[in-house]
Coordinates of C-alpha atoms in Angstrom, one line a residue:
X1 CA 17.3 -4.6 8.4
X2 CA 19.2 -7.3 7.4
X3 CA 20.9 -7.5 3.8
X4 CA 18.4 -10.3 2.7
X5 CA 15.4 -8.1 3.5
X6 CA 17.3 -5.0 1.9
X7 CA 17.9 -7.0 -1.2
X8 CA 14.1 -8.4 -1.3
X9 CA 13.0 -4.7 -0.9
X10 CA 15.1 -3.6 -3.7
X11 CA 13.7 -6.2 -5.8
X12 CA 10.0 -5.8 -4.9
X13 CA 10.5 -2.1 -5.4
X14 CA 12.1 -2.8 -9.0
X15 CA 9.0 -5.3 -9.8
X16 CA 6.7 -2.4 -8.6
X17 CA 8.4 0.5 -10.5
X18 CA 8.5 -1.8 -13.5
X19 CA 4.8 -2.6 -13.3
X20 CA 4.1 1.4 -13.0
X21 CA 6.1 2.3 -15.8
X22 CA 4.4 -0.1 -17.9
X23 CA 0.8 0.9 -17.0
X24 CA 2.1 4.4 -17.5
X25 CA 2.8 3.6 -21.2
X26 CA -0.7 1.9 -21.9
X27 CA -3.1 3.5 -19.4
X28 CA -6.3 2.5 -21.9
X29 CA -5.4 -1.4 -21.5
X30 CA -4.0 -1.2 -18.0
X31 CA -8.0 -1.2 -16.4
X32 CA -7.9 -5.4 -16.0
X33 CA -4.2 -5.2 -14.5
X34 CA -5.3 -2.5 -11.7
X35 CA -7.9 -4.6 -10.7
X36 CA -6.1 -8.1 -10.9
X37 CA -3.3 -6.2 -8.6
X38 CA -5.7 -4.5 -6.3
X39 CA -6.9 -8.1 -5.6
X40 CA -3.6 -9.8 -5.2
X41 CA -2.1 -7.4 -3.1
X42 CA -5.2 -7.2 -0.7
X43 CA -5.5 -10.6 -0.5
X44 CA -2.0 -11.6 0.0
X45 CA -1.6 -9.0 2.8
X46 CA -5.0 -10.4 4.3
X47 CA -3.6 -13.9 4.3
X48 CA -0.2 -12.4 5.6
X49 CA -2.0 -10.8 8.7
X50 CA -4.1 -14.0 9.4
X51 CA -0.8 -16.4 9.4
X52 CA 1.1 -13.6 11.5
X53 CA -2.1 -13.5 14.0
X54 CA -2.6 -17.3 14.3
X55 CA 1.4 -17.5 14.6
X56 CA 2.2 -15.0 17.1
X57 CA -0.2 -12.3 17.8
X58 CA -2.7 -14.2 19.2
X59 CA -0.4 -14.4 22.3
X60 CA 0.2 -10.7 22.7
X61 CA -1.7 -7.7 24.0
X62 CA -3.8 -6.0 21.2
X63 CA -3.1 -8.9 18.8
X64 CA -6.7 -9.3 17.9
X65 CA -6.3 -6.2 15.9
X66 CA -4.2 -8.1 13.3
X67 CA -7.1 -10.7 13.0
X68 CA -9.7 -8.1 12.3
X69 CA -7.2 -6.2 9.8
X70 CA -6.5 -9.6 8.1
X71 CA -10.1 -10.6 7.6
X72 CA -10.8 -6.8 6.4
X73 CA -8.1 -7.0 3.9
X74 CA -9.0 -10.5 3.0
X75 CA -12.6 -9.6 2.3
X76 CA -11.8 -6.4 0.5
X77 CA -9.7 -8.7 -1.8
X78 CA -12.4 -10.9 -2.5
X79 CA -14.6 -8.1 -3.2
X80 CA -12.1 -6.9 -5.7
X81 CA -12.5 -10.0 -7.5
X82 CA -15.8 -8.8 -9.0
X83 CA -14.7 -5.2 -9.7
X84 CA -14.0 -5.9 -13.4
X85 CA -17.7 -6.5 -14.1
X86 CA -18.9 -3.4 -12.9
X87 CA -18.7 0.3 -13.9
X88 CA -15.5 2.1 -13.6
X89 CA -16.7 4.4 -11.1
X90 CA -16.9 1.6 -8.3
X91 CA -13.5 0.7 -9.0
X92 CA -12.0 4.1 -9.0
X93 CA -14.2 4.8 -5.8
X94 CA -12.7 1.7 -4.2
X95 CA -9.2 2.8 -5.2
X96 CA -9.7 6.5 -3.7
X97 CA -11.2 5.3 -0.6
X98 CA -8.2 2.8 0.1
X99 CA -5.6 5.8 -0.8
X100 CA -7.3 7.9 1.3
X101 CA -7.4 6.0 4.5
X102 CA -3.9 5.0 3.8
X103 CA -2.6 8.4 3.3
X104 CA -4.4 9.7 6.2
X105 CA -3.0 7.1 8.5
X106 CA 0.4 7.0 7.3
X107 CA 0.2 11.2 7.7
X108 CA -1.1 10.9 11.4
X109 CA 1.6 8.5 12.2
X110 CA 4.4 10.5 10.9
X111 CA 2.9 13.4 12.6
X112 CA 2.7 11.5 15.9
X113 CA 6.4 10.4 15.3
X114 CA 7.3 14.1 14.7
X115 CA 5.8 15.5 17.7
X116 CA 7.2 12.6 19.9
X117 CA 10.8 13.2 18.2
X118 CA 11.5 9.8 17.3
X119 CA 13.2 10.9 13.8
X120 CA 12.5 9.4 10.5
X121 CA 9.1 10.9 10.1
X122 CA 9.6 12.6 6.8
X123 CA 9.8 9.6 4.4
X124 CA 6.6 8.5 5.8
X125 CA 4.8 12.0 5.7
X126 CA 5.7 12.1 2.0
X127 CA 4.2 8.8 1.6
X128 CA 1.2 9.8 2.9
X129 CA 0.7 13.2 1.4
X130 CA 1.5 11.5 -1.9
X131 CA -1.7 9.0 -1.2
X132 CA -3.7 12.0 -0.2
X133 CA -2.9 13.9 -3.4
X134 CA -3.6 11.0 -5.5
X135 CA -6.7 10.2 -3.9
X136 CA -7.9 14.0 -4.7
X137 CA -6.7 13.1 -8.1
X138 CA -8.9 10.2 -8.2
X139 CA -11.9 12.3 -6.9
X140 CA -11.5 14.8 -9.5
X141 CA -11.4 12.1 -12.5
X142 CA -13.8 9.8 -10.9
X143 CA -15.5 8.5 -14.1
X144 CA -12.6 7.6 -16.6
X145 CA -11.2 3.9 -16.7
X146 CA -7.8 5.5 -18.2
X147 CA -7.3 7.6 -15.1
X148 CA -7.9 4.7 -13.1
X149 CA -4.8 3.2 -14.7
X150 CA -2.7 6.2 -14.5
X151 CA -3.6 7.0 -10.6
X152 CA -2.7 3.7 -9.9
X153 CA 0.4 3.7 -12.0
X154 CA 1.5 6.8 -10.2
X155 CA 0.8 5.5 -6.8
X156 CA 3.2 2.3 -7.8
X157 CA 5.9 4.6 -8.9
X158 CA 5.3 6.5 -5.8
X159 CA 5.4 3.3 -3.3
X160 CA 8.3 2.0 -5.6
X161 CA 10.3 4.9 -4.6
X162 CA 9.7 5.1 -1.4
X163 CA 10.4 1.3 -0.7
X164 CA 13.5 1.7 -2.6
X165 CA 14.8 4.9 -0.2
X166 CA 13.6 2.5 2.5
X167 CA 15.6 -0.6 1.4
X168 CA 19.1 1.9 1.0
X169 CA 18.5 3.9 4.2
X170 CA 21.0 3.1 7.3
X171 CA 19.1 1.6 10.0
X172 CA 20.0 2.0 13.8
X173 CA 21.1 -1.3 15.7
X174 CA 20.6 -1.4 19.4
X175 CA 22.7 -3.4 21.4
X176 CA 22.0 -4.6 24.9
X177 CA 25.1 -5.4 26.7
X178 CA 25.0 -7.7 29.6

């Protein structure tokens, strides 16, 4: 990871941590912020994957997966636009399902990295397990709008800390001599 990418990761993680702390301080009034952040995150990620597909991935083997992921995330983000007008339980279900899928995928990827002995699987396992624990908390407190904000704030804090660790982690550089 280059210096510019490290600095951008540190800045992004500081913003994420700040949002998490602000949401933890006033969870009763953070429900609209949760919906807005979900929407913005999903739409931006979907658009980034679509741009990546049309620029690069359509020329690679298996690149069509990026198109499908981009369309699904963009669709989920547009769907999240309407979550502020629906009961809290639907937003909570939406958040819990996203965290459950993300955590499950991260745990499976880290387990695969561990069995293949590729190293650096522990942080991904912690991140995935944290998402799974937060999704279980979301299932327990399914009907509370305040708990939606608290769980989302905890997931932001968790994500910000993991991103900060990744930004300061040394990366291996492979040189191919010729």
